[in-house]
Coordinates of C-alpha atoms (C1' of nucleotides) in Angstrom, one line a residue:
Chain R
V1322 CA -20.8 9.9 12.7
S1323 CA -20.6 6.2 12.7
I1324 CA -23.6 4.0 13.1
L1325 CA -22.1 2.4 16.1
Q1326 CA -21.9 5.8 17.8
F1327 CA -25.4 6.7 17.0
P1328 CA -26.8 8.0 20.3
S1329 CA -29.9 5.9 20.3
G1330 CA -31.1 4.6 23.6
H1331 CA -32.1 1.4 21.9
P1332 CA -29.5 -1.3 21.4
T1333 CA -31.6 -2.9 18.7
F1334 CA -30.6 -0.3 16.1
G1335 CA -30.1 -2.2 12.9
H1336 CA -30.8 -5.6 14.4
D1337 CA -34.0 -7.3 15.5
R1338 CA -34.5 -9.0 18.8
P1339 CA -38.1 -9.8 18.3
M1340 CA -38.6 -11.8 21.5
T1341 CA -37.6 -9.2 24.0
A1342 CA -38.8 -6.3 21.9
T1343 CA -41.2 -3.9 23.4
P1344 CA -43.9 -2.4 21.1
R1345 CA -41.9 0.8 20.8
Q1346 CA -38.8 -1.2 19.8
R1347 CA -40.7 -3.1 17.2
A1348 CA -42.1 0.1 15.8
R1349 CA -38.7 1.5 15.7
A1350 CA -37.2 -1.5 13.9
Q1351 CA -40.1 -1.4 11.5
A1352 CA -39.5 2.2 10.7
I1353 CA -35.8 1.6 10.0
E1354 CA -36.8 -1.3 7.7
D1355 CA -39.2 1.0 5.9
I1356 CA -36.5 3.6 5.4
K1357 CA -34.1 1.0 4.1
R1358 CA -36.8 -0.4 1.8
I1359 CA -37.5 2.9 0.2
A1360 CA -33.8 3.7 0.0
K1361 CA -33.3 0.5 -1.9
Q1362 CA -36.1 1.4 -4.3
Q1363 CA -34.4 4.7 -5.0
L1364 CA -31.2 2.8 -5.5
A1365 CA -32.8 0.6 -8.1
L1366 CA -34.5 3.4 -9.9
E1367 CA -31.9 6.2 -9.9
G1368 CA -28.7 4.8 -8.4
G1369 CA -26.9 5.4 -5.2
A1370 CA -26.3 9.1 -5.7
A1371 CA -30.1 9.6 -5.8
V1372 CA -30.7 8.2 -2.3
S1373 CA -32.3 11.1 -0.5
L1374 CA -33.5 11.5 3.0
R1375 CA -36.1 14.0 2.0
A1376 CA -37.5 11.8 -0.7
I1377 CA -37.7 8.9 1.8
A1378 CA -39.5 11.1 4.3
R1379 CA -41.9 12.2 1.5
E1380 CA -42.6 8.6 0.6
L1381 CA -43.2 7.7 4.3
G1382 CA -45.6 10.6 4.7
I1383 CA -43.3 12.0 7.3
V1384 CA -41.5 15.3 7.7
S1385 CA -37.9 15.2 6.6
S1386 CA -36.4 15.9 10.0
A1387 CA -38.2 12.9 11.5
V1388 CA -35.9 10.6 9.5
Y1389 CA -33.1 11.6 11.8
R1390 CA -34.8 9.8 14.6
Y1391 CA -33.8 6.6 12.8
V1392 CA -30.8 7.4 10.7
P1393 CA -27.9 9.5 11.9
S1394 CA -27.1 10.9 8.4
R1395 CA -27.3 10.1 4.7
D1396 CA -23.8 8.7 4.7
D1397 CA -24.7 6.2 7.5
L1398 CA -27.8 5.1 5.6
L1399 CA -25.6 4.4 2.5
T1400 CA -23.2 2.5 4.7
M1401 CA -26.1 0.4 6.1
L1402 CA -27.2 -0.4 2.5
I1403 CA -23.8 -1.4 1.5
I1404 CA -23.4 -3.7 4.5
D1405 CA -26.8 -5.2 3.8
A1406 CA -25.9 -5.8 0.2
H1407 CA -22.6 -7.5 1.1
N1408 CA -24.4 -9.8 3.5
A1409 CA -27.2 -10.6 1.1
L1410 CA -24.7 -11.5 -1.6
A1411 CA -22.6 -13.5 0.8
D1412 CA -25.7 -15.3 2.1
A1413 CA -26.6 -16.4 -1.4
V1414 CA -23.1 -17.4 -2.4
E1415 CA -22.4 -19.3 0.8
A1416 CA -25.6 -21.2 0.6
A1417 CA -24.9 -22.2 -3.0
E1418 CA -21.3 -23.2 -2.3
A1419 CA -22.2 -25.1 0.9
G1420 CA -24.4 -27.4 -1.2
Q1421 CA -21.5 -28.8 -3.1
P1422 CA -19.3 -31.7 -2.0
R1423 CA -16.0 -30.5 -0.6
H1424 CA -13.9 -32.6 -2.8
D1425 CA -15.5 -31.4 -6.0
L1426 CA -13.6 -28.2 -6.5
A1427 CA -15.0 -27.5 -10.0
A1428 CA -18.5 -27.7 -8.7
R1429 CA -17.7 -25.3 -5.9
W1430 CA -16.2 -22.9 -8.3
H1431 CA -19.2 -23.1 -10.6
S1432 CA -21.6 -22.7 -7.7
I1433 CA -19.8 -19.5 -6.6
G1434 CA -19.8 -18.1 -10.1
H1435 CA -23.5 -18.8 -10.8
A1436 CA -24.5 -17.5 -7.4
V1437 CA -22.7 -14.2 -7.9
R1438 CA -24.2 -13.8 -11.4
D1439 CA -27.7 -14.8 -10.3
W1440 CA -27.6 -12.4 -7.4
A1441 CA -26.2 -9.6 -9.5
L1442 CA -28.9 -10.0 -12.1
A1443 CA -31.6 -10.1 -9.4
W1444 CA -30.3 -7.1 -7.6
P1445 CA -28.4 -5.0 -10.1
A1446 CA -28.6 -1.8 -8.0
E1447 CA -27.2 -3.5 -4.9
Y1448 CA -24.5 -5.0 -7.1
A1449 CA -23.6 -1.6 -8.5
L1450 CA -23.4 -0.3 -4.9
I1451 CA -20.8 -3.0 -4.1
H1452 CA -18.9 -3.3 -7.3
G1453 CA -19.8 -0.2 -9.3
T1454 CA -18.2 3.2 -9.4
P1455 CA -18.1 4.7 -5.9
I1456 CA -20.8 7.2 -5.1
P1457 CA -19.5 10.7 -5.4
G1458 CA -19.0 12.5 -2.1
Y1459 CA -19.4 9.3 -0.2
Q1460 CA -16.5 7.7 1.5
G1461 CA -17.3 4.2 2.8
P1462 CA -15.7 2.6 5.7
T1463 CA -12.4 0.8 5.0
T1464 CA -12.7 -2.9 4.8
R1465 CA -11.3 -4.9 7.7
P1466 CA -10.9 -8.6 8.2
G1467 CA -14.2 -10.2 9.2
D1468 CA -16.3 -7.5 7.5
P1469 CA -19.3 -8.6 5.5
A1470 CA -17.3 -7.5 2.4
T1471 CA -14.8 -10.2 3.0
R1472 CA -17.2 -13.1 3.2
V1473 CA -17.4 -13.9 -0.5
P1474 CA -13.6 -13.4 -1.1
A1475 CA -13.1 -15.8 1.8
L1476 CA -15.0 -18.5 0.0
L1477 CA -12.7 -18.1 -3.0
L1478 CA -9.6 -18.2 -0.8
A1479 CA -10.7 -21.4 0.9
L1480 CA -11.3 -22.9 -2.5
L1481 CA -7.8 -21.8 -3.6
A1482 CA -6.3 -23.5 -0.6
D1483 CA -7.9 -26.7 -1.7
V1484 CA -6.8 -26.2 -5.2
E1485 CA -3.2 -25.8 -3.9
K1486 CA -3.5 -29.3 -2.4
V1487 CA -4.7 -30.9 -5.7
A1488 CA -2.6 -28.9 -8.2
P1489 CA 0.3 -27.2 -6.3
S1490 CA 1.7 -23.9 -7.4
N1491 CA 4.4 -23.7 -10.0
P1492 CA 7.2 -21.3 -9.4
L1493 CA 6.5 -17.8 -10.8
P1494 CA 9.1 -15.8 -12.8
R1495 CA 8.5 -12.9 -10.5
P1496 CA 7.2 -12.6 -6.9
L1497 CA 3.7 -11.2 -6.5
G1498 CA 3.1 -7.7 -5.4
P1499 CA 2.1 -6.8 -1.9
H1500 CA -1.7 -6.4 -2.3
L1501 CA -2.6 -10.0 -3.0
T1502 CA -0.1 -11.6 -0.7
T1503 CA -1.1 -9.5 2.3
L1504 CA -4.7 -10.7 1.8
R1505 CA -3.6 -14.3 1.9
D1506 CA -1.1 -13.9 4.7
A1507 CA -3.6 -12.1 6.9
L1508 CA -5.7 -15.3 6.8
A1509 CA -2.6 -17.5 7.0
L1510 CA -3.9 -19.7 4.2
P1511 CA -1.5 -22.2 2.5
I1512 CA -1.8 -20.9 -1.0
G1513 CA 1.1 -20.6 -3.4
D1514 CA 1.8 -17.5 -5.4
D1515 CA 0.9 -19.3 -8.6
V1516 CA -2.5 -20.4 -7.4
L1517 CA -3.1 -17.1 -5.8
A1518 CA -2.5 -15.3 -9.1
R1519 CA -4.7 -17.7 -10.9
G1520 CA -7.4 -17.0 -8.4
H1521 CA -7.0 -13.3 -8.9
L1522 CA -7.4 -13.8 -12.6
V1523 CA -10.6 -15.9 -12.5
W1524 CA -12.0 -13.6 -9.9
S1525 CA -11.5 -10.6 -12.0
A1526 CA -12.9 -12.4 -15.0
L1527 CA -16.0 -13.5 -13.1
F1528 CA -16.8 -9.9 -12.1
G1529 CA -15.9 -8.7 -15.6
L1530 CA -18.3 -11.1 -17.1
V1531 CA -21.1 -10.2 -14.7
S1532 CA -20.5 -6.4 -15.1
F1533 CA -20.6 -6.7 -18.9
E1534 CA -23.8 -8.7 -18.8
L1535 CA -25.4 -6.1 -16.4
R1536 CA -24.6 -3.3 -18.8
G1537 CA -26.4 -5.2 -21.5
R1538 CA -23.2 -5.5 -23.5
A1539 CA -23.1 -9.3 -23.6
Q1540 CA -26.4 -10.7 -22.4
E1541 CA -26.2 -14.4 -23.1
H1542 CA -27.8 -17.6 -21.9
V1543 CA -26.9 -19.3 -18.7
A1544 CA -25.3 -22.1 -20.7
H1545 CA -22.9 -19.7 -22.2
F1546 CA -21.9 -18.3 -18.8
D1547 CA -21.5 -21.8 -17.5
H1548 CA -19.2 -22.6 -20.4
Q1549 CA -17.1 -19.6 -19.5
L1550 CA -16.9 -20.7 -15.9
G1551 CA -15.6 -24.0 -17.2
R1552 CA -12.9 -22.3 -19.1
L1553 CA -11.9 -20.4 -16.0
A1554 CA -11.9 -23.6 -14.0
V1555 CA -9.3 -24.8 -16.5
V1556 CA -7.3 -21.6 -15.7
L1557 CA -7.6 -22.5 -12.1
G1558 CA -6.0 -25.9 -12.8
L1559 CA -9.2 -27.9 -12.3
Chain U
V328 CA -31.2 18.2 -28.0
S329 CA -28.4 16.4 -29.8
I330 CA -25.1 18.0 -30.4
L331 CA -25.5 17.7 -34.1
Q332 CA -28.7 19.7 -34.0
F333 CA -27.2 22.5 -31.9
P334 CA -28.2 25.7 -33.8
S335 CA -24.8 27.2 -34.0
G336 CA -23.9 29.3 -37.0
H337 CA -20.4 27.8 -36.8
P338 CA -19.7 24.5 -38.5
T339 CA -16.6 24.1 -36.4
F340 CA -18.5 23.1 -33.3
G341 CA -16.5 20.4 -31.6
H342 CA -13.9 20.3 -34.3
D343 CA -11.0 22.5 -35.2
R344 CA -10.2 23.8 -38.7
P345 CA -7.3 26.0 -37.7
M346 CA -6.3 27.0 -41.2
T347 CA -9.5 28.6 -42.2
A348 CA -10.6 29.7 -38.8
T349 CA -11.4 33.3 -38.1
P350 CA -10.4 34.9 -34.8
R351 CA -13.9 34.5 -33.6
Q352 CA -14.0 30.9 -34.5
R353 CA -10.7 30.3 -32.8
A354 CA -11.9 32.0 -29.7
R355 CA -15.0 29.9 -29.8
A356 CA -13.1 26.7 -30.2
Q357 CA -10.8 27.7 -27.4
A358 CA -13.8 28.4 -25.1
I359 CA -15.2 25.0 -25.9
E360 CA -11.9 23.4 -25.1
D361 CA -11.8 25.3 -21.8
I362 CA -15.2 24.1 -20.8
K363 CA -14.3 20.6 -21.6
R364 CA -11.0 20.9 -19.7
I365 CA -12.7 22.1 -16.6
A366 CA -15.4 19.5 -17.0
K367 CA -12.7 16.8 -17.1
Q368 CA -11.2 18.2 -13.9
Q369 CA -14.6 17.9 -12.2
L370 CA -14.8 14.4 -13.6
A371 CA -11.5 13.5 -12.1
L372 CA -12.2 15.1 -8.7
E373 CA -15.9 14.2 -8.1
G374 CA -17.1 11.9 -10.8
G375 CA -19.4 12.3 -13.7
A376 CA -22.4 13.2 -11.6
A377 CA -20.6 16.3 -10.3
V378 CA -20.1 17.8 -13.7
S379 CA -21.9 21.1 -13.3
L380 CA -22.4 23.9 -15.8
R381 CA -22.6 26.5 -13.0
A382 CA -19.3 25.3 -11.5
I383 CA -17.7 25.5 -14.9
A384 CA -18.9 29.0 -15.4
R385 CA -17.6 30.0 -12.0
E386 CA -14.2 28.6 -12.8
L387 CA -14.1 30.4 -16.1
G388 CA -15.1 33.7 -14.5
I389 CA -18.3 33.8 -16.5
V390 CA -21.9 34.0 -15.7
S391 CA -23.6 30.6 -15.8
S392 CA -25.9 31.3 -18.7
A393 CA -23.0 32.2 -20.9
V394 CA -22.0 28.6 -21.0
Y395 CA -25.0 27.9 -23.1
R396 CA -23.3 29.8 -25.9
Y397 CA -21.0 26.9 -26.3
V398 CA -22.8 23.9 -24.9
P399 CA -26.5 23.1 -25.6
S400 CA -27.1 21.4 -22.3
R401 CA -25.4 19.4 -19.6
D402 CA -26.3 16.1 -21.2
D403 CA -24.7 17.1 -24.4
L404 CA -21.5 18.1 -22.5
L405 CA -21.4 14.7 -21.0
T406 CA -21.9 13.1 -24.4
M407 CA -19.0 15.2 -25.7
L408 CA -16.8 14.0 -22.8
I409 CA -17.7 10.4 -23.4
I410 CA -17.0 10.6 -27.1
D411 CA -13.6 12.3 -26.3
A412 CA -12.8 9.5 -23.9
H413 CA -13.6 6.8 -26.3
N414 CA -11.5 8.4 -29.0
A415 CA -8.6 9.0 -26.6
L416 CA -8.6 5.4 -25.5
A417 CA -8.9 4.2 -29.0
D418 CA -6.1 6.4 -30.2
A419 CA -3.8 4.9 -27.5
V420 CA -4.8 1.3 -28.1
E421 CA -4.7 1.6 -31.9
A422 CA -1.2 3.2 -31.8
A423 CA 0.1 0.4 -29.5
E424 CA -1.4 -2.4 -31.5
A425 CA -0.2 -0.9 -34.8
G426 CA 3.4 -1.2 -33.6
Q427 CA 3.2 -5.0 -33.5
P428 CA 3.9 -7.3 -36.4
R429 CA 0.7 -8.6 -37.9
H430 CA 1.7 -12.2 -37.6
D431 CA 2.5 -12.0 -33.9
L432 CA -1.0 -12.4 -32.4
A433 CA 0.2 -12.8 -28.9
A434 CA 2.1 -9.5 -29.1
R435 CA -0.9 -7.8 -30.5
W436 CA -3.0 -9.1 -27.6
H437 CA -0.5 -8.0 -25.1
S438 CA -0.2 -4.6 -26.6
I439 CA -3.9 -4.1 -26.5
G440 CA -4.1 -5.2 -22.9
H441 CA -1.3 -3.0 -21.7
A442 CA -2.6 0.0 -23.6
V443 CA -6.0 -0.3 -22.1
R444 CA -4.5 -0.7 -18.6
D445 CA -2.0 2.2 -19.1
W446 CA -4.7 4.5 -20.3
A447 CA -7.1 3.6 -17.5
L448 CA -4.5 4.2 -14.9
A449 CA -3.6 7.5 -16.5
W450 CA -7.2 8.7 -16.9
P451 CA -9.2 6.9 -14.2
A452 CA -12.1 9.3 -14.4
E453 CA -12.5 9.1 -18.1
Y454 CA -12.2 5.3 -17.8
A455 CA -15.0 5.3 -15.3
L456 CA -17.1 7.5 -17.6
I457 CA -16.8 4.8 -20.3
H458 CA -16.8 1.6 -18.3
G459 CA -18.1 2.6 -14.9
T460 CA -21.6 2.7 -13.6
P461 CA -23.8 4.9 -15.8
I462 CA -24.3 8.4 -14.5
P463 CA -27.8 8.7 -12.9
G464 CA -30.2 10.7 -14.9
Y465 CA -28.1 10.7 -18.0
Q466 CA -29.0 8.5 -21.0
G467 CA -26.1 8.4 -23.4
P468 CA -26.6 7.9 -27.1
T469 CA -27.0 4.3 -28.3
T470 CA -23.8 2.8 -29.8
R471 CA -23.9 2.3 -33.5
P472 CA -21.4 0.7 -35.9
G473 CA -18.6 3.1 -36.6
D474 CA -19.0 5.0 -33.4
P475 CA -15.9 5.9 -31.4
A476 CA -17.1 3.4 -28.8
T477 CA -16.6 0.5 -31.3
R478 CA -13.0 1.3 -32.3
V479 CA -11.3 -0.7 -29.5
P480 CA -13.7 -3.7 -29.7
A481 CA -13.0 -3.6 -33.5
L482 CA -9.3 -4.2 -32.8
L483 CA -10.1 -7.3 -30.7
L484 CA -12.5 -8.6 -33.4
A485 CA -9.8 -8.2 -36.0
L486 CA -7.4 -10.1 -33.8
L487 CA -10.0 -12.8 -33.3
A488 CA -10.4 -13.2 -37.0
D489 CA -6.7 -13.8 -37.2
V490 CA -6.8 -16.2 -34.3
E491 CA -9.5 -18.1 -36.2
K492 CA -7.0 -18.7 -39.0
V493 CA -4.3 -20.0 -36.8
A494 CA -6.4 -22.0 -34.3
P495 CA -9.8 -22.6 -35.8
S496 CA -12.9 -22.8 -33.7
N497 CA -13.9 -26.1 -32.1
P498 CA -17.6 -26.9 -32.2
L499 CA -19.5 -25.6 -29.2
P500 CA -22.0 -27.7 -27.2
R501 CA -24.6 -25.0 -27.5
P502 CA -24.9 -22.1 -30.0
L503 CA -24.1 -18.7 -28.8
G504 CA -26.7 -16.2 -27.8
P505 CA -27.8 -13.3 -30.0
H506 CA -25.7 -10.5 -28.5
L507 CA -22.2 -11.7 -29.4
T508 CA -23.1 -13.1 -32.8
T509 CA -24.9 -9.9 -34.0
L510 CA -21.8 -7.9 -33.2
R511 CA -19.7 -10.3 -35.3
D512 CA -22.2 -10.7 -38.1
A513 CA -22.7 -6.9 -38.5
L514 CA -19.0 -6.7 -39.4
A515 CA -19.1 -9.9 -41.4
L516 CA -16.0 -11.2 -39.8
P517 CA -14.9 -14.8 -40.2
I518 CA -14.9 -15.8 -36.6
G519 CA -16.2 -19.1 -35.3
D520 CA -18.4 -19.3 -32.2
D521 CA -15.7 -20.9 -30.1
V522 CA -13.1 -18.2 -30.8
L523 CA -15.8 -15.5 -30.4
A524 CA -16.6 -16.9 -26.9
R525 CA -13.0 -17.0 -26.0
G526 CA -12.7 -13.4 -27.1
H527 CA -15.6 -12.5 -24.9
L528 CA -14.0 -14.2 -21.9
V529 CA -10.6 -12.6 -22.2
W530 CA -12.2 -9.2 -23.0
S531 CA -14.3 -9.4 -19.8
A532 CA -11.3 -10.6 -17.8
L533 CA -9.1 -7.7 -19.1
F534 CA -11.7 -5.1 -18.0
G535 CA -12.2 -7.0 -14.8
L536 CA -8.5 -6.9 -14.0
V537 CA -8.3 -3.2 -14.9
S538 CA -11.4 -2.3 -12.9
F539 CA -10.1 -4.1 -9.8
E540 CA -6.8 -2.4 -10.0
L541 CA -8.4 1.0 -10.4
R542 CA -10.4 0.4 -7.2
G543 CA -7.2 -0.3 -5.4
R544 CA -8.3 -3.9 -4.7
A545 CA -5.4 -5.5 -6.5
Q546 CA -2.7 -3.0 -7.3
E547 CA 0.1 -5.1 -8.6
H548 CA 3.2 -4.6 -10.7
V549 CA 3.2 -4.4 -14.5
A550 CA 5.0 -7.8 -14.6
H551 CA 2.1 -9.4 -12.8
F552 CA -0.5 -7.9 -15.2
D553 CA 1.6 -9.0 -18.1
H554 CA 1.7 -12.5 -16.6
Q555 CA -2.1 -12.5 -16.4
L556 CA -2.3 -11.3 -20.0
G557 CA -0.2 -14.3 -20.9
R558 CA -2.6 -16.7 -19.3
L559 CA -5.4 -15.0 -21.2
A560 CA -3.5 -15.5 -24.4
V561 CA -3.5 -19.2 -23.6
V562 CA -7.2 -19.0 -23.2
L563 CA -7.4 -17.4 -26.6
G564 CA -5.5 -20.4 -28.1
L565 CA -2.2 -18.5 -28.6
Chain F
dT1135 C1' -12.4 53.1 -47.0
dG1136 C1' -16.5 54.1 -44.6
dT1137 C1' -20.9 53.0 -43.0
dA1138 C1' -25.2 50.2 -41.9
dC1139 C1' -26.5 46.1 -40.4
dA1140 C1' -26.3 41.4 -38.6
dT1141 C1' -24.2 38.3 -35.6
dC1142 C1' -22.0 37.2 -31.8
dA1143 C1' -20.3 36.9 -26.4
dG1144 C1' -21.6 37.8 -22.2
dT1145 C1' -24.7 40.0 -18.4
dG1146 C1' -28.0 39.9 -14.7
dA1147 C1' -32.1 38.5 -13.0
dA1148 C1' -35.3 35.2 -12.3
dC1149 C1' -38.0 30.5 -12.1
dG1150 C1' -38.5 26.3 -9.9
dC1151 C1' -36.5 22.8 -8.1
dG1152 C1' -33.7 19.9 -5.0
dC1153 C1' -30.8 18.7 -1.0
dG1154 C1' -28.8 17.7 4.2
dT1155 C1' -29.1 19.2 8.6
dT1156 C1' -30.4 21.8 13.0
dC1157 C1' -33.5 23.3 16.5
dA1158 C1' -37.2 24.4 19.6
dC1159 C1' -41.5 22.5 20.1
dT1160 C1' -45.9 19.5 21.1
dG1161 C1' -48.1 15.2 22.3
dA1162 C1' -48.0 10.5 23.0
dT1163 C1' -46.0 6.4 25.1
dG1164 C1' -43.5 4.2 28.4
dT1165 C1' -41.5 3.6 33.3
dA1166 C1' -40.5 4.1 38.3
dC1167 C1' -42.4 4.7 42.6
Chain P
dT512 C1' -53.5 0.8 40.6
dG513 C1' -52.5 5.4 40.2
dT514 C1' -49.6 9.2 39.6
dA515 C1' -45.2 12.0 38.3
dC516 C1' -41.7 12.0 35.4
dA517 C1' -38.7 10.7 31.6
dT518 C1' -38.2 9.3 27.0
dC519 C1' -39.7 8.9 22.7
dA520 C1' -41.9 10.2 17.7
dG521 C1' -42.9 13.5 14.9
dT522 C1' -43.8 18.7 13.6
dG523 C1' -42.8 23.0 11.4
dA524 C1' -39.8 26.4 10.3
dA525 C1' -35.6 27.8 8.9
dC526 C1' -30.5 28.0 7.2
dG527 C1' -27.6 27.7 3.5
dC528 C1' -26.4 25.6 -0.2
dG529 C1' -26.6 23.7 -4.9
dC530 C1' -28.4 22.9 -9.7
dG531 C1' -30.3 23.5 -15.0
dT532 C1' -32.4 26.5 -17.9
dT533 C1' -34.8 30.7 -19.9
dC534 C1' -35.0 35.4 -21.3
dA535 C1' -34.6 40.2 -22.4
dC536 C1' -30.7 43.0 -22.6
dT537 C1' -26.1 45.5 -23.7
dG538 C1' -21.7 46.0 -26.2
dA539 C1' -18.4 44.4 -29.0
dT540 C1' -16.9 42.1 -33.3
dG541 C1' -17.6 40.9 -37.7
dT542 C1' -19.6 41.4 -42.6
dA543 C1' -21.8 43.3 -46.9
dC544 C1' -22.4 47.0 -49.7

DNA sequence: TGTACATCAGTGAACGCGCGTTCACTGATGTAC
DNA sequence: TGTACATCAGTGAACGCGCGTTCACTGATGTAC
């Protein structure tokens, strides 16, 4: 059962329209927020697999079946959490990147990198939900263009398009595989294979760095991370 | 209860000494192997959280309590699987790296990278067990020098020590944090801060690339991966 | 080579716990006339 | 403004399933004399 098909009479499911909201609608929105809040606590404490509707009901002082008034199923709740996490991360990264001058590509790259790291360190459970091992038994929705999951990658692709203008792609010995190119071609961005491949590398490196740091395998100072971002900027051609 | 404290009368727990083994010891070793084999199947199908002693017993046609003859607890079984995975990965990487001439540092780096990737693609579940999100409710043993978990990093550190000879470290604007340096200092390896930081970066990038590829976010050809390894070799100073 | 004993593998039942989900229901809150 | 009705939130019980772990026990296999 998809969230969108949830047979609720209220169109405000998952969104707030506080101006036109009746008391009942506000109570309903509040209840959904409470459920999500407790679910996120469980996420932080025990991981995504431990998110349990019964435990949420217990915490809310409600009988377990009452949760189904607000959430169609456990899988849908997890989907909501994942969407929220994607949007929260994207909000943070977009805000940081928007504060940089457009022409300063290195500054934009650094701001993206730091924003991803800062958010991941602040919300490790949400980060694991997005970039960690998939939760067993849960099959998330497939990512489509325009999804919240594509907002952060879109920032990198826009940056790559600007990199292409400053430092155009060199010819590659072999053409790229289908996966990376379809992503670029779907957005019709003017990015050469070379720059695209470099982007793939620094992107992977960024998330590798953050993941290692989250596991406590390489907790270092911000200055060190910034230094590594600088090296990756060199890889990008900046 | 640690594996080492498991009160089994048999010293062959977890190891095979086939020459001096009695029939009972061989049957016992075989049973442990069967348990591990089925556990690894569960790992591959449903992830580490789904490893279940009852399901294993069911598969073996045995009552659930009988499993406790061979495995002290579920946590210990998971620990055994993790140790096996570390050793299997290290076997593969060490074999690949040993086939390269010592003086060809780039070839050694490429062999390590490809071996990690090949093994991860061949054994995705075991890879997730090692480098994925930790299993909820399971606290693995802390890594100590000489552990199976340190074999692969040791290969990189040895390579870095050789890189230091060829392309010595430049001074860094800031000293490194404690995490990376303690690892180097524990092994008393002659590696400068600069080379160590470069090693940290390419290491993170390698696992980032592999993790992305495993999630199906960037499945590309081997040639592309090799190309990225080449770029990382440049970062290393090769 | 035979016998007494110890050690082992595996059984069956049970404890106590958790989970997602359904369903008929009681009251309270809102809405239409 | 008051009343009849519809919609909602939440209850309580149940279904059916899973899990790790313990414990007293039966037979079979091994070992020591």
